[in-house]
Tab-separated table of C-alpha atoms and ligand atoms in Angstrom:
chain	number	residue	atom	x	y	z
A	198	UNK	CA	335.970	176.176	-61.438
A	199	UNK	CA	331.750	176.519	-60.692
A	200	UNK	CA	331.123	172.827	-62.188
A	201	UNK	CA	330.628	171.338	-58.485
A	202	UNK	CA	329.870	168.168	-58.383
A	203	UNK	CA	327.201	166.984	-55.834
A	204	UNK	CA	327.778	164.309	-53.425
A	205	UNK	CA	325.639	164.792	-50.827
A	206	UNK	CA	327.497	164.671	-47.408
A	207	UNK	CA	325.602	162.691	-43.999
A	208	UNK	CA	328.693	164.643	-41.901
A	209	UNK	CA	327.928	167.707	-40.373
A	210	UNK	CA	329.337	171.257	-41.153
A	211	UNK	CA	331.560	173.427	-38.491
A	212	UNK	CA	333.249	176.514	-38.506
A	213	UNK	CA	336.537	176.184	-39.638
A	214	UNK	CA	337.753	179.544	-38.555
A	215	UNK	CA	336.775	183.375	-37.568
A	216	UNK	CA	337.790	186.960	-37.955
A	217	UNK	CA	336.364	189.856	-37.232
A	218	UNK	CA	337.395	193.657	-38.792
A	219	UNK	CA	335.756	197.552	-37.319
A	220	UNK	CA	336.512	200.890	-38.298
A	221	UNK	CA	339.329	202.281	-36.502
A	222	UNK	CA	337.002	205.678	-35.960
A	223	UNK	CA	335.257	205.366	-32.491
A	224	UNK	CA	332.363	207.232	-31.564
A	225	UNK	CA	332.025	207.752	-27.843
A	226	UNK	CA	328.352	208.301	-25.920
A	227	UNK	CA	330.023	211.656	-25.170
A	228	UNK	CA	330.490	212.264	-28.492
A	229	UNK	CA	326.920	211.439	-29.270
A	230	UNK	CA	325.937	213.544	-26.691
A	231	UNK	CA	327.382	216.392	-28.629
A	232	UNK	CA	325.265	215.675	-31.911
A	233	UNK	CA	321.847	215.019	-30.361
A	234	UNK	CA	319.823	215.768	-26.725
A	235	UNK	CA	321.115	212.544	-24.988
A	236	UNK	CA	323.457	211.609	-22.303
A	237	UNK	CA	326.126	208.965	-21.455
A	238	UNK	CA	324.383	207.774	-18.533
A	239	UNK	CA	320.780	207.670	-20.779
A	240	UNK	CA	322.439	205.386	-23.276
A	241	UNK	CA	324.097	203.194	-21.171
A	242	UNK	CA	321.335	202.468	-18.191
A	243	UNK	CA	318.961	201.671	-21.278
A	244	UNK	CA	321.164	199.809	-23.906
A	245	UNK	CA	324.815	198.773	-22.017
A	246	UNK	CA	326.651	200.475	-24.987
A	247	UNK	CA	329.154	203.035	-24.291
A	248	UNK	CA	331.212	203.504	-27.999
A	249	UNK	CA	330.769	202.241	-31.436
A	250	UNK	CA	332.962	202.336	-34.195
A	251	UNK	CA	332.036	203.871	-37.681
A	252	UNK	CA	333.904	204.342	-41.101
A	253	UNK	CA	335.586	206.950	-42.504
A	254	UNK	CA	334.539	208.447	-45.741
A	255	UNK	CA	335.605	205.648	-48.583
A	256	UNK	CA	335.404	203.340	-46.492
A	257	UNK	CA	332.791	200.227	-47.090
A	258	UNK	CA	331.088	196.964	-46.012
A	259	UNK	CA	333.001	194.824	-48.370
A	260	UNK	CA	336.345	196.692	-46.933
A	261	UNK	CA	335.586	195.618	-43.522
A	262	UNK	CA	334.178	192.152	-45.114
A	263	UNK	CA	337.360	191.261	-46.687
A	264	UNK	CA	339.045	191.658	-43.788
A	265	UNK	CA	337.673	189.748	-41.540
A	266	UNK	CA	337.456	187.256	-44.027
A	267	UNK	CA	341.181	186.966	-44.438
A	268	UNK	CA	341.628	186.946	-40.684
A	269	UNK	CA	338.835	184.193	-40.395
A	270	UNK	CA	340.776	182.008	-43.634
A	271	UNK	CA	344.298	182.542	-41.674
A	272	UNK	CA	342.448	181.309	-38.175
A	273	UNK	CA	341.350	178.690	-40.082
A	274	UNK	CA	344.605	177.826	-42.180
A	275	UNK	CA	343.208	178.043	-45.459
A	276	UNK	CA	344.491	179.828	-48.365
A	277	UNK	CA	341.643	182.513	-49.335
A	278	UNK	CA	341.871	181.029	-53.097
A	279	UNK	CA	340.329	177.755	-51.790
A	280	UNK	CA	337.217	179.555	-51.281
A	281	UNK	CA	334.530	178.002	-53.186
A	282	UNK	CA	331.478	180.011	-52.338
A	283	UNK	CA	330.835	183.782	-50.092
A	284	UNK	CA	328.168	184.676	-48.785
A	285	UNK	CA	327.832	187.985	-47.236
A	286	UNK	CA	324.689	188.611	-44.820
A	287	UNK	CA	324.314	192.233	-44.798
A	288	UNK	CA	321.690	195.110	-45.355
A	289	UNK	CA	324.169	197.982	-46.086
A	290	UNK	CA	326.261	196.847	-49.031
A	291	UNK	CA	328.499	199.148	-50.839
A	292	UNK	CA	326.256	199.822	-53.316
A	293	UNK	CA	322.547	198.869	-53.911
A	294	UNK	CA	323.784	196.763	-56.764
A	295	UNK	CA	326.034	194.562	-57.161
A	296	UNK	CA	325.838	192.622	-53.975
A	297	UNK	CA	328.595	193.205	-51.349
A	298	UNK	CA	329.684	189.664	-51.352
A	299	UNK	CA	331.204	189.654	-55.661
A	300	UNK	CA	333.517	193.318	-53.942
A	301	UNK	CA	334.474	190.445	-51.181
A	302	UNK	CA	335.456	187.378	-53.565
A	303	UNK	CA	337.361	190.038	-55.813
A	304	UNK	CA	339.399	191.596	-52.511
A	305	UNK	CA	339.883	188.754	-50.473
A	306	UNK	CA	341.417	186.600	-53.865
A	307	UNK	CA	338.553	183.794	-53.639
A	308	UNK	CA	338.234	181.147	-56.167
A	309	UNK	CA	338.066	182.658	-59.753
A	310	UNK	CA	334.093	182.300	-60.667
A	311	UNK	CA	333.097	181.011	-57.391
A	312	UNK	CA	329.536	181.957	-56.751
A	313	UNK	CA	329.395	185.333	-54.073
A	314	UNK	CA	326.031	186.530	-53.333
A	315	UNK	CA	324.200	188.528	-50.659
A	316	UNK	CA	321.775	187.273	-47.780
A	317	UNK	CA	319.011	189.850	-46.115
A	318	UNK	CA	318.136	189.024	-42.832
A	319	UNK	CA	318.982	191.996	-41.084
A	320	UNK	CA	320.694	191.253	-37.685
A	321	UNK	CA	319.305	187.620	-38.195
A	322	UNK	CA	321.697	187.501	-41.256
A	323	UNK	CA	324.761	185.610	-39.686
A	324	UNK	CA	322.274	182.571	-38.485
A	325	UNK	CA	320.272	182.640	-41.631
A	326	UNK	CA	324.033	182.441	-43.447
A	327	UNK	CA	324.701	179.686	-41.100
A	328	UNK	CA	321.672	177.685	-42.412
A	329	UNK	CA	322.205	178.651	-45.887
A	330	UNK	CA	326.078	177.442	-45.854
A	331	UNK	CA	325.466	174.347	-43.986
A	332	UNK	CA	323.054	173.027	-46.214
A	333	UNK	CA	325.407	173.719	-49.487
A	334	UNK	CA	328.139	172.237	-48.010
A	335	UNK	CA	325.858	168.769	-46.876
A	336	UNK	CA	324.281	168.522	-50.442
A	337	UNK	CA	328.118	168.806	-51.740
A	338	UNK	CA	327.786	171.332	-53.778
A	339	UNK	CA	330.939	173.709	-51.925
A	340	UNK	CA	333.437	172.691	-49.698
A	341	UNK	CA	334.836	176.226	-48.395
A	342	UNK	CA	332.373	178.833	-47.754
A	343	UNK	CA	333.235	181.790	-46.323
A	344	UNK	CA	330.391	183.503	-44.703
A	345	UNK	CA	330.492	186.779	-43.585
A	346	UNK	CA	328.099	189.725	-41.449
A	347	UNK	CA	328.926	192.887	-41.939
A	348	UNK	CA	327.163	196.416	-41.857
A	349	UNK	CA	328.004	199.857	-42.326
A	350	UNK	CA	324.840	201.123	-40.741
A	351	UNK	CA	326.274	204.688	-39.842
A	352	UNK	CA	325.203	205.638	-43.725
A	353	UNK	CA	321.345	204.338	-43.079
A	354	UNK	CA	321.151	205.747	-39.357
A	355	UNK	CA	319.110	209.386	-38.971
A	356	UNK	CA	322.212	211.494	-37.259
A	357	UNK	CA	319.213	213.544	-35.773
A	358	UNK	CA	317.062	210.964	-34.480
A	359	UNK	CA	318.128	210.286	-30.395
A	360	UNK	CA	316.013	207.019	-30.695
A	361	UNK	CA	318.258	205.372	-33.362
A	362	UNK	CA	321.468	206.432	-34.021
A	363	UNK	CA	322.874	205.983	-30.246
A	364	UNK	CA	322.201	202.332	-31.066
A	365	UNK	CA	323.878	201.215	-34.093
A	366	UNK	CA	327.451	200.395	-35.008
A	367	UNK	CA	329.534	199.733	-38.036
A	368	UNK	CA	331.482	196.238	-38.379
A	369	UNK	CA	332.750	192.802	-40.000
A	370	UNK	CA	332.903	189.245	-38.694
A	371	UNK	CA	333.208	186.490	-41.062
A	372	UNK	CA	333.583	182.601	-40.698
A	373	UNK	CA	335.277	180.137	-42.635
A	374	UNK	CA	332.378	176.813	-42.873
A	375	UNK	CA	333.554	173.263	-44.051
A	376	UNK	CA	332.072	169.701	-43.465
A	377	UNK	CA	333.218	168.321	-40.023
A	378	UNK	CA	336.260	165.516	-40.334
A	379	UNK	CA	335.375	161.858	-39.528
A	380	UNK	CA	336.801	162.429	-36.042
A	381	UNK	CA	334.979	165.309	-35.512
A	382	UNK	CA	331.928	164.128	-36.581
A	383	UNK	CA	332.041	161.112	-34.186
A	384	UNK	CA	332.772	163.379	-31.221
A	385	UNK	CA	329.801	165.086	-31.826
A	386	UNK	CA	330.953	168.425	-33.292
A	387	UNK	CA	329.870	171.318	-35.974
A	388	UNK	CA	326.808	172.863	-36.717
A	389	UNK	CA	324.126	170.712	-34.732
A	390	UNK	CA	320.990	172.612	-35.187
A	391	UNK	CA	320.011	175.789	-36.922
A	392	UNK	CA	316.193	177.232	-36.539
A	393	UNK	CA	315.125	179.864	-38.287
A	394	UNK	CA	311.992	182.046	-38.015
A	395	UNK	CA	309.829	185.056	-39.510
A	396	UNK	CA	307.112	187.785	-39.080
A	397	UNK	CA	306.158	189.387	-41.941
A	398	UNK	CA	303.270	191.026	-39.829
A	399	UNK	CA	305.885	193.235	-38.255
A	400	UNK	CA	307.909	194.500	-41.016
A	401	UNK	CA	307.751	198.177	-40.668
A	402	UNK	CA	308.635	197.964	-36.958
A	403	UNK	CA	312.530	198.352	-38.169
A	404	UNK	CA	312.801	199.428	-41.808
A	405	UNK	CA	314.551	201.605	-44.354
A	406	UNK	CA	311.388	202.929	-46.161
A	407	UNK	CA	312.866	204.431	-49.147
A	408	UNK	CA	315.202	203.715	-52.358
A	409	UNK	CA	313.478	200.418	-52.832
A	410	UNK	CA	310.705	199.402	-55.436
A	411	UNK	CA	307.608	201.066	-53.417
A	412	UNK	CA	309.357	204.031	-53.043
A	413	UNK	CA	311.951	204.948	-55.449
A	414	UNK	CA	314.412	207.236	-54.389
A	415	UNK	CA	312.797	210.685	-55.406
A	416	UNK	CA	313.670	214.368	-53.893
A	417	UNK	CA	310.364	213.784	-51.750
A	418	UNK	CA	311.932	210.533	-50.065
A	419	UNK	CA	315.177	212.338	-49.346
A	420	UNK	CA	313.007	215.353	-47.744
A	421	UNK	CA	311.099	212.757	-46.184
A	422	UNK	CA	314.096	210.983	-44.707
A	423	UNK	CA	313.069	207.464	-46.087
A	424	UNK	CA	316.425	206.241	-47.101
A	425	UNK	CA	316.823	206.623	-43.625
A	426	UNK	CA	316.320	203.984	-40.646
A	427	UNK	CA	313.287	203.610	-39.033
A	428	UNK	CA	312.328	201.940	-35.761
A	429	UNK	CA	309.616	201.064	-33.139
A	430	UNK	CA	312.146	200.757	-30.719
A	431	UNK	CA	309.151	198.971	-28.004
A	432	UNK	CA	307.849	196.765	-30.500
A	433	UNK	CA	310.802	195.438	-31.043
A	434	UNK	CA	312.462	195.206	-27.818
A	435	UNK	CA	309.126	193.211	-26.473
A	436	UNK	CA	309.268	190.389	-29.590
A	437	UNK	CA	312.958	190.214	-28.905
A	438	UNK	CA	312.883	188.728	-25.417
A	439	UNK	CA	310.080	186.745	-25.950
A	440	UNK	CA	310.898	185.293	-30.145
A	441	UNK	CA	314.843	184.657	-28.895
A	442	UNK	CA	314.002	182.787	-26.216
A	443	UNK	CA	311.904	180.407	-27.708
A	444	UNK	CA	313.709	179.877	-30.514
A	445	UNK	CA	317.014	179.041	-28.010
A	446	UNK	CA	314.421	176.662	-26.295
A	447	UNK	CA	313.540	175.135	-30.061
A	448	UNK	CA	316.991	174.679	-31.032
A	449	UNK	CA	318.108	172.930	-27.869
A	450	UNK	CA	315.236	171.133	-26.987
A	451	UNK	CA	315.718	169.715	-30.902
A	452	UNK	CA	319.279	168.441	-29.340
A	453	UNK	CA	317.963	166.804	-26.362
A	454	UNK	CA	319.585	169.896	-24.252
A	455	UNK	CA	318.631	171.872	-21.799
A	456	UNK	CA	319.791	175.847	-21.272
A	457	UNK	CA	322.339	174.761	-18.708
A	458	UNK	CA	324.195	171.976	-20.703
A	459	UNK	CA	325.518	175.083	-22.571
A	460	UNK	CA	329.007	176.747	-21.991
A	461	UNK	CA	328.595	180.184	-24.172
A	462	UNK	CA	325.791	181.811	-25.045
A	463	UNK	CA	326.970	183.902	-28.635
A	464	UNK	CA	323.582	186.462	-28.984
A	465	UNK	CA	322.767	189.367	-31.396
A	466	UNK	CA	324.021	191.965	-29.171
A	467	UNK	CA	321.107	194.945	-29.526
A	468	UNK	CA	320.524	195.620	-26.180
A	469	UNK	CA	321.800	194.306	-23.351
A	470	UNK	CA	318.106	194.425	-21.456
A	471	UNK	CA	317.435	192.238	-24.047
A	472	UNK	CA	319.875	189.815	-23.389
A	473	UNK	CA	318.985	189.893	-19.598
A	474	UNK	CA	315.618	189.069	-20.248
A	475	UNK	CA	316.560	186.039	-22.476
A	476	UNK	CA	319.074	185.092	-19.709
A	477	UNK	CA	316.032	185.143	-17.367
A	478	UNK	CA	313.567	183.182	-19.169
A	479	UNK	CA	315.965	180.181	-20.033
A	480	UNK	CA	317.192	180.362	-16.223
A	481	UNK	CA	320.735	181.180	-17.080
A	482	UNK	CA	323.020	183.840	-15.481
A	483	UNK	CA	324.749	186.552	-17.523
A	484	UNK	CA	328.205	185.017	-17.426
A	485	UNK	CA	327.214	182.502	-19.828
A	486	UNK	CA	326.297	185.418	-22.131
A	487	UNK	CA	329.372	186.416	-24.358
A	488	UNK	CA	329.108	190.415	-24.119
A	489	UNK	CA	330.492	193.179	-26.007
A	490	UNK	CA	327.612	195.760	-27.020
A	491	UNK	CA	329.776	198.120	-24.538
A	492	UNK	CA	332.519	198.408	-27.509
A	493	UNK	CA	330.385	197.810	-30.551
A	494	UNK	CA	326.762	198.689	-29.964
A	495	UNK	CA	324.100	196.916	-32.523
A	496	UNK	CA	326.290	195.680	-35.289
A	497	UNK	CA	323.577	193.811	-36.935
A	498	UNK	CA	324.347	190.643	-38.824
A	499	UNK	CA	328.114	191.505	-38.316
A	500	UNK	CA	327.259	191.122	-34.402
A	501	UNK	CA	327.182	187.324	-33.778
A	502	UNK	CA	330.650	187.014	-35.958
A	503	UNK	CA	331.850	189.542	-33.988
A	504	UNK	CA	331.397	188.333	-30.663
A	505	UNK	CA	332.123	184.681	-31.591
A	506	UNK	CA	335.639	185.954	-33.139
A	507	UNK	CA	336.526	187.695	-30.009
A	508	UNK	CA	335.397	184.744	-27.636
A	509	UNK	CA	337.178	182.613	-29.444
A	510	UNK	CA	340.294	184.255	-29.489
A	511	UNK	CA	339.854	185.626	-25.766
A	512	UNK	CA	339.818	181.927	-25.277
A	513	UNK	CA	336.337	181.621	-23.902
A	514	UNK	CA	335.289	178.817	-26.072
A	515	UNK	CA	337.420	175.628	-26.033
A	516	UNK	CA	336.836	172.086	-28.150
A	517	UNK	CA	334.162	170.194	-27.007
A	518	UNK	CA	332.152	173.243	-25.592
A	519	UNK	CA	328.549	173.650	-26.323
A	520	UNK	CA	327.580	177.360	-27.945
A	521	UNK	CA	324.147	178.256	-28.478
A	522	UNK	CA	323.977	181.149	-30.964
A	523	UNK	CA	320.853	184.098	-31.549
A	524	UNK	CA	319.814	186.938	-32.977
A	525	UNK	CA	316.643	188.792	-33.882
A	526	UNK	CA	315.976	191.864	-36.016
A	527	UNK	CA	314.236	193.550	-38.944
A	528	UNK	CA	311.870	191.628	-40.516
A	529	UNK	CA	311.209	190.295	-37.550
A	530	UNK	CA	313.717	187.459	-38.959
A	531	UNK	CA	315.276	185.496	-36.060
A	532	UNK	CA	316.830	182.006	-35.101
A	533	UNK	CA	318.942	180.234	-32.745
A	534	UNK	CA	321.545	177.545	-33.580
A	535	UNK	CA	323.565	175.066	-31.226
A	536	UNK	CA	326.972	174.726	-32.207
A	537	UNK	CA	329.309	171.979	-30.784
A	538	UNK	CA	332.943	173.374	-30.993
B	772	UT7	O1	318.995	194.682	-33.638
B	772	UT7	C1	317.648	194.737	-33.340
B	772	UT7	C2	316.898	195.899	-33.902
B	772	UT7	N1	316.527	196.511	-33.066
B	772	UT7	C3	316.367	196.565	-31.450
B	772	UT7	O2	316.667	195.395	-30.651
B	772	UT7	C4	315.974	197.400	-30.427
B	772	UT7	C5	315.039	197.165	-29.393
B	772	UT7	N2	314.674	198.426	-28.363
B	772	UT7	C6	315.499	198.752	-27.979
B	772	UT7	O3	316.449	198.552	-27.400
B	772	UT7	C7	314.790	199.702	-26.838
B	772	UT7	O4	313.582	200.134	-27.673
B	772	UT7	C8	315.475	201.349	-27.497
B	772	UT7	C9	317.140	201.750	-26.389
B	772	UT7	C10	315.319	201.518	-28.642
B	772	UT7	C11	314.852	202.572	-26.447
B	772	UT7	O5	314.394	202.357	-25.078
B	772	UT7	P1	313.411	202.400	-24.279
B	772	UT7	O6	313.543	201.874	-23.247
B	772	UT7	O7	312.781	201.124	-24.803
B	772	UT7	O8	313.273	203.976	-24.457
B	772	UT7	P2	311.351	204.518	-25.188
B	772	UT7	O9	312.124	204.321	-26.733
B	772	UT7	O10	310.513	203.870	-24.453
B	772	UT7	O11	311.880	205.666	-24.551
B	772	UT7	C12	311.952	206.305	-23.395
B	772	UT7	C13	312.099	207.958	-23.131
B	772	UT7	C14	311.519	208.862	-24.029
B	772	UT7	O12	311.157	209.962	-23.680
B	772	UT7	P3	309.791	210.568	-22.995
B	772	UT7	O13	308.500	210.257	-24.232
B	772	UT7	O14	309.386	209.563	-21.443
B	772	UT7	O15	309.795	211.617	-22.574
B	772	UT7	C15	312.256	208.980	-25.343
B	772	UT7	O16	312.055	209.934	-25.956
B	772	UT7	O17	313.597	207.914	-23.183
B	772	UT7	C16	313.663	208.985	-24.814
B	772	UT7	N3	314.945	208.773	-25.529
B	772	UT7	C17	316.057	208.945	-24.813
B	772	UT7	N4	316.500	209.883	-24.068
B	772	UT7	C18	318.000	209.851	-24.351
B	772	UT7	C19	314.996	207.915	-26.394
B	772	UT7	N5	316.386	208.026	-26.873
B	772	UT7	C20	317.068	208.654	-26.364
B	772	UT7	C21	318.085	208.574	-26.009
B	772	UT7	N6	318.731	210.171	-24.976
B	772	UT7	N7	318.921	208.745	-26.799
């Protein structure tokens, strides 16, 4: 194990199987209205969220990711022991050190000694992970990569700040990626393009300022709440609508496609109004967007793979369908991808 041979492939990478896992505990808008000065009506109207799942004490990101990963392996028809690389897109790993991915490798029973690492791109994490996994597969380094998007943001939310605590939820989604077969390649199926972007000038618009090398944890950083999520919601909102639309256009035009050619948009679920803005700019009706923000809230890097898994299992995605993925979050980091299923 772990002595990969490099045989660069001209074939595309593809998603072989997907899975998801969310904690059992559900927190409704009414529950939140008993904790902070908010209401079900405000949250639904401004975000589209009705409920979110949150972990119970002792439940960590790797528990959810491993569960989602096992389901993805099952759906893909692969033995977890044959997974030769584990990538976790997350900003809420079990511990500051080591990575969430090593716990997932252990809990999943992936190939002994296979590489496992985390990738930090917040809500854009799953798309960044797709680009990395695609590159590793096409370079011939690995053959079956498990990519998880997982967050337990309930541990990083300020439960006294109504502007943020109503938004986020916990969960995990996962996908097994491998190279397309010759037949799939000829049929034009697989990951057609992944376009990634970042804008560090907006880094502080959504951040957890404490606990890193700039503000190491101290009694003062804790008292100031620096270990919790800080967000300028309006700034993120404006950038999200504009940047997601242009990323989608870039991904589509790289393939000579128009928005109308897309069967389903699998987008990061941060705010229903953001997606309505993107739909309007792309000239698409909302029926082309898979929506589940009402039940999960914003699960950051988990939201795209959770939505994908739900759509697949609900029969919303058929062989040969053209899918458009897009996500934007802290960083700012964002991207879009076109996949032929
Ligand atoms: O995953 C990617 C990262 N995050 C995002 O994409 C989030 C992007 N931003 C958003 O989704 C929206 O900006 C929010 C949902 C966060 C906020 O919606 P908004 O329409 O931009 O509201 P706002 O921040 O302008 O606040 C409007 C009012 C304020 O009251 P005043 O100053 O007008 O009296 C807020 O204090 O709404 C108030 N408010 C609330 N009221 C009831 C803020 N949060 C709440 C709340 N319940 N939970």
